[in-house]
Every structure is written in structure tokens, then in C-alpha cells.
Short mmCIF file of N, CA and C in Angstrom, two decimals:
data_model
loop_
_atom_site.label_atom_id
_atom_site.label_comp_id
_atom_site.label_asym_id
_atom_site.label_seq_id
_atom_site.Cartn_x
_atom_site.Cartn_y
_atom_site.Cartn_z
N ARG P 90 163.96 -68.08 104.25
CA ARG P 90 164.84 -68.46 103.30
C ARG P 90 165.94 -67.40 103.02
N VAL P 91 167.18 -67.98 102.93
CA VAL P 91 168.37 -67.05 102.81
C VAL P 91 168.37 -66.53 101.40
N VAL P 92 168.19 -67.48 100.43
CA VAL P 92 168.55 -67.04 98.94
C VAL P 92 167.22 -66.79 98.28
N GLY P 93 166.15 -66.89 98.86
CA GLY P 93 164.84 -66.52 98.21
C GLY P 93 164.17 -67.71 97.53
N ARG P 94 162.99 -67.57 97.07
CA ARG P 94 162.20 -68.63 96.55
C ARG P 94 162.69 -69.11 95.14
N ARG P 95 163.21 -68.23 94.34
CA ARG P 95 163.46 -68.51 92.94
C ARG P 95 164.94 -68.90 92.77
N LEU P 96 165.62 -69.08 93.84
CA LEU P 96 166.98 -69.55 93.66
C LEU P 96 167.14 -70.87 94.28
N ARG P 97 167.88 -71.76 93.69
CA ARG P 97 168.14 -73.09 94.12
C ARG P 97 169.65 -73.26 94.34
N VAL P 98 170.05 -73.74 95.60
CA VAL P 98 171.38 -74.00 95.95
C VAL P 98 171.72 -75.39 95.54
N VAL P 99 172.79 -75.64 94.85
CA VAL P 99 173.17 -77.06 94.56
C VAL P 99 174.65 -77.25 94.87
N ASP P 100 174.98 -78.51 95.22
CA ASP P 100 176.26 -78.97 95.46
C ASP P 100 176.96 -79.20 94.06
N SER P 101 177.93 -78.33 93.84
CA SER P 101 178.57 -78.44 92.50
C SER P 101 179.30 -79.63 92.16
N ALA P 102 179.79 -80.34 93.24
CA ALA P 102 180.51 -81.67 93.16
C ALA P 102 179.49 -82.66 92.66
N GLU P 103 178.31 -82.76 93.26
CA GLU P 103 177.22 -83.77 92.97
C GLU P 103 176.83 -83.50 91.51
N THR P 104 176.57 -82.27 91.20
CA THR P 104 176.08 -81.88 89.90
C THR P 104 177.14 -82.28 88.84
N THR P 105 178.38 -81.98 89.07
CA THR P 105 179.45 -82.37 88.16
C THR P 105 179.58 -83.88 88.00
N ALA P 106 179.52 -84.54 89.03
CA ALA P 106 179.57 -86.10 89.08
C ALA P 106 178.38 -86.64 88.21
N ALA P 107 177.21 -86.16 88.38
CA ALA P 107 176.08 -86.66 87.65
C ALA P 107 176.19 -86.39 86.16
N ARG P 108 176.76 -85.24 85.83
CA ARG P 108 176.96 -84.86 84.42
C ARG P 108 178.00 -85.74 83.79
N VAL P 109 179.17 -85.86 84.44
CA VAL P 109 180.28 -86.68 83.99
C VAL P 109 179.77 -88.14 83.72
N LYS P 110 179.03 -88.65 84.71
CA LYS P 110 178.49 -90.04 84.62
C LYS P 110 177.72 -90.11 83.28
N ARG P 111 176.80 -89.17 83.12
CA ARG P 111 175.96 -89.19 81.94
C ARG P 111 176.83 -89.05 80.51
N ILE P 112 177.83 -88.25 80.55
CA ILE P 112 178.59 -88.00 79.31
C ILE P 112 179.37 -89.31 79.06
N VAL P 113 179.87 -89.99 80.08
CA VAL P 113 180.66 -91.29 79.87
C VAL P 113 179.66 -92.37 79.34
N LYS P 114 178.55 -92.29 79.85
CA LYS P 114 177.53 -93.35 79.32
C LYS P 114 177.10 -93.05 77.97
N VAL P 115 176.77 -91.90 77.60
CA VAL P 115 176.17 -91.45 76.36
C VAL P 115 177.26 -91.72 75.21
N ASN P 116 178.57 -91.52 75.66
CA ASN P 116 179.65 -91.59 74.54
C ASN P 116 180.33 -92.98 74.73
N ARG P 117 179.73 -93.89 75.44
CA ARG P 117 180.18 -95.35 75.61
C ARG P 117 181.63 -95.36 75.98
N LEU P 118 181.97 -94.55 77.02
CA LEU P 118 183.40 -94.53 77.44
C LEU P 118 183.62 -95.44 78.73
N GLU P 119 182.67 -96.13 79.09
CA GLU P 119 182.90 -97.14 80.23
C GLU P 119 183.98 -98.13 79.89
N SER P 120 184.64 -98.60 80.90
CA SER P 120 185.79 -99.53 80.78
C SER P 120 185.40 -100.91 80.09
N GLY P 121 184.15 -101.28 80.54
CA GLY P 121 183.69 -102.60 80.15
C GLY P 121 184.24 -103.64 81.03
N LEU P 122 185.02 -103.35 81.89
CA LEU P 122 185.69 -104.45 82.68
C LEU P 122 184.76 -104.75 83.95
N GLU P 123 184.08 -105.99 83.99
CA GLU P 123 183.27 -106.31 85.15
C GLU P 123 184.06 -106.69 86.31
N SER P 124 185.37 -107.25 86.26
CA SER P 124 186.04 -107.66 87.38
C SER P 124 187.29 -106.81 87.58
N ALA P 125 187.24 -105.60 87.24
CA ALA P 125 188.38 -104.73 87.47
C ALA P 125 188.66 -104.53 88.93
N PRO P 126 189.92 -104.32 89.28
CA PRO P 126 190.27 -104.15 90.73
C PRO P 126 189.59 -102.88 91.24
N PRO P 127 189.30 -102.78 92.50
CA PRO P 127 188.71 -101.57 93.11
C PRO P 127 189.68 -100.30 92.87
N PRO P 128 189.10 -99.23 92.63
CA PRO P 128 189.89 -97.98 92.40
C PRO P 128 190.62 -97.67 93.70
N VAL P 129 191.74 -96.99 93.64
CA VAL P 129 192.46 -96.40 94.72
C VAL P 129 192.01 -94.91 94.75
N LEU P 130 191.26 -94.54 95.82
CA LEU P 130 190.74 -93.17 95.84
C LEU P 130 191.50 -92.35 96.80
N LEU P 131 191.92 -91.11 96.35
CA LEU P 131 192.55 -90.06 97.25
C LEU P 131 191.87 -88.89 97.24
N THR P 132 191.94 -88.12 98.38
CA THR P 132 191.25 -86.90 98.64
C THR P 132 192.11 -85.96 99.46
N THR P 133 191.95 -84.70 99.33
CA THR P 133 192.72 -83.77 100.16
C THR P 133 191.85 -83.40 101.43
N ALA P 134 190.57 -83.72 101.45
CA ALA P 134 189.75 -83.31 102.55
C ALA P 134 188.32 -83.91 102.49
N GLU P 135 187.69 -83.95 103.63
CA GLU P 135 186.40 -84.51 103.68
C GLU P 135 186.13 -85.77 103.09
N PRO P 136 186.74 -86.93 103.58
CA PRO P 136 186.66 -88.19 103.03
C PRO P 136 185.28 -88.75 102.86
N SER P 137 184.29 -88.49 103.72
CA SER P 137 183.03 -88.97 103.75
C SER P 137 182.22 -88.35 102.53
N ARG P 138 182.36 -87.00 102.42
CA ARG P 138 181.76 -86.36 101.32
C ARG P 138 182.39 -86.80 99.93
N PHE P 139 183.67 -86.91 99.88
CA PHE P 139 184.29 -87.43 98.62
C PHE P 139 183.81 -88.85 98.29
N ALA P 140 183.66 -89.69 99.25
CA ALA P 140 183.10 -91.00 99.11
C ALA P 140 181.64 -91.07 98.53
N ARG P 141 180.88 -90.13 99.03
CA ARG P 141 179.45 -89.92 98.66
C ARG P 141 179.43 -89.57 97.20
N VAL P 142 180.27 -88.59 96.82
CA VAL P 142 180.25 -88.05 95.48
C VAL P 142 180.92 -89.13 94.48
N ALA P 143 181.91 -89.75 94.93
CA ALA P 143 182.54 -90.80 94.09
C ALA P 143 181.53 -91.93 93.77
N ALA P 144 180.69 -92.21 94.79
CA ALA P 144 179.74 -93.27 94.52
C ALA P 144 178.68 -92.90 93.39
N LEU P 145 178.53 -91.64 93.16
CA LEU P 145 177.73 -91.13 92.02
C LEU P 145 178.42 -91.51 90.63
N PHE P 146 179.71 -91.43 90.66
CA PHE P 146 180.54 -91.85 89.43
C PHE P 146 180.44 -93.35 89.16
N TYR P 147 180.55 -94.06 90.31
CA TYR P 147 180.66 -95.59 90.14
C TYR P 147 179.30 -96.20 90.16
N GLY P 148 178.19 -95.58 90.57
CA GLY P 148 176.91 -96.08 90.68
C GLY P 148 176.86 -97.16 91.88
N GLU P 149 177.68 -97.13 92.87
CA GLU P 149 177.57 -98.00 93.98
C GLU P 149 178.61 -97.29 95.00
N PRO P 150 178.38 -97.83 96.26
CA PRO P 150 179.20 -97.29 97.36
C PRO P 150 180.73 -97.70 96.99
N VAL P 151 181.62 -96.76 97.49
CA VAL P 151 183.04 -97.07 97.25
C VAL P 151 183.78 -97.16 98.52
N ALA P 152 184.98 -97.68 98.52
CA ALA P 152 185.80 -97.85 99.78
C ALA P 152 186.28 -96.44 100.24
N PRO P 153 186.46 -96.30 101.52
CA PRO P 153 186.84 -94.99 101.97
C PRO P 153 188.11 -94.51 101.33
N PRO P 154 188.26 -93.34 100.99
CA PRO P 154 189.47 -92.80 100.28
C PRO P 154 190.59 -92.59 101.26
N GLU P 155 191.74 -92.55 100.74
CA GLU P 155 192.95 -92.09 101.62
C GLU P 155 193.06 -90.60 101.52
N VAL P 156 193.34 -90.09 102.67
CA VAL P 156 193.40 -88.64 102.77
C VAL P 156 194.98 -88.23 102.63
N VAL P 157 195.20 -87.33 101.68
CA VAL P 157 196.61 -87.05 101.37
C VAL P 157 196.83 -85.37 101.59
N ASP P 158 197.94 -85.13 102.06
CA ASP P 158 198.33 -83.63 102.17
C ASP P 158 199.28 -83.27 101.03
N LEU P 159 198.80 -82.40 100.26
CA LEU P 159 199.65 -82.03 99.06
C LEU P 159 200.75 -81.07 99.29
N TRP P 160 200.83 -80.41 100.48
CA TRP P 160 201.77 -79.36 100.74
C TRP P 160 202.56 -79.82 102.05
N ASP P 161 203.88 -79.76 101.87
CA ASP P 161 204.67 -79.99 103.06
C ASP P 161 204.84 -78.53 103.68
N ASP P 162 204.46 -78.37 104.84
CA ASP P 162 204.51 -76.98 105.49
C ASP P 162 205.91 -76.49 105.56
N ASP P 163 206.86 -77.39 105.82
CA ASP P 163 208.23 -76.86 105.97
C ASP P 163 208.85 -76.40 104.63
N THR P 164 208.61 -76.98 103.56
CA THR P 164 209.20 -76.51 102.36
C THR P 164 208.33 -75.88 101.33
N ARG P 165 207.01 -76.05 101.63
CA ARG P 165 205.97 -75.47 100.66
C ARG P 165 206.06 -76.18 99.25
N VAL P 166 206.56 -77.38 99.16
CA VAL P 166 206.71 -78.06 97.99
C VAL P 166 205.56 -79.06 97.85
N LEU P 167 205.02 -79.13 96.70
CA LEU P 167 203.84 -80.00 96.41
C LEU P 167 204.28 -81.49 96.60
N ARG P 168 203.74 -82.08 97.54
CA ARG P 168 203.95 -83.48 97.89
C ARG P 168 202.85 -84.32 98.41
N ALA P 169 202.60 -85.47 97.84
CA ALA P 169 201.53 -86.24 98.42
C ALA P 169 202.12 -87.24 99.37
N ARG P 170 201.53 -87.32 100.58
CA ARG P 170 201.83 -88.25 101.53
C ARG P 170 200.66 -88.55 102.39
N ARG P 171 200.69 -89.75 102.91
CA ARG P 171 199.56 -90.18 103.73
C ARG P 171 199.51 -89.53 105.06
N LEU P 172 198.28 -89.07 105.44
CA LEU P 172 198.09 -88.49 106.85
C LEU P 172 197.67 -89.66 107.74
N ALA P 173 198.42 -89.97 108.78
CA ALA P 173 198.15 -91.05 109.62
C ALA P 173 197.49 -90.50 110.95
#
């Protein structure tokens, strides 16, 4: 074991998603819309991991997210654009 027996390594994204889901449910913040359009999901990296964690929020599998690049290398300006 790299970290020892008394230490547990956790994925902070999964832990955060589970916590937010619980907070939303306990505080009755769900949208209540059964036929809402599917969400448009965007990520800056690792779309498969993003989709797995997003599924924790939604309680079901989600459509693959669109990968966006936030920085234009030429101008170093924050910009969202589709990576094709």
C-alpha cells in the first residue's frame, strides 16, 4: 500500500457530486420537471469521467459532454469553443 492502512483515497469529484445530490434532495431543490429537455453538458477534459460523475448528480446515465477549450493559445483570452 502506498498510503498505508489507515488512509483512504477518494475521488473528490465523486464525493462532491454525492454530497450536492444529497443537499439538493434534503432541501427540496429539485426542478420537479419530469419532461425537461436533456441538459447540455460541457467539460474541459476527460469526457468519460465527467459523464460518470454527472450521472451521480442526475441519478441516471447522461449524454456525452461536449469538450471545450477555454483558452485560445494565440491570444490567451478566455474563450469557449468546440474541439472538433
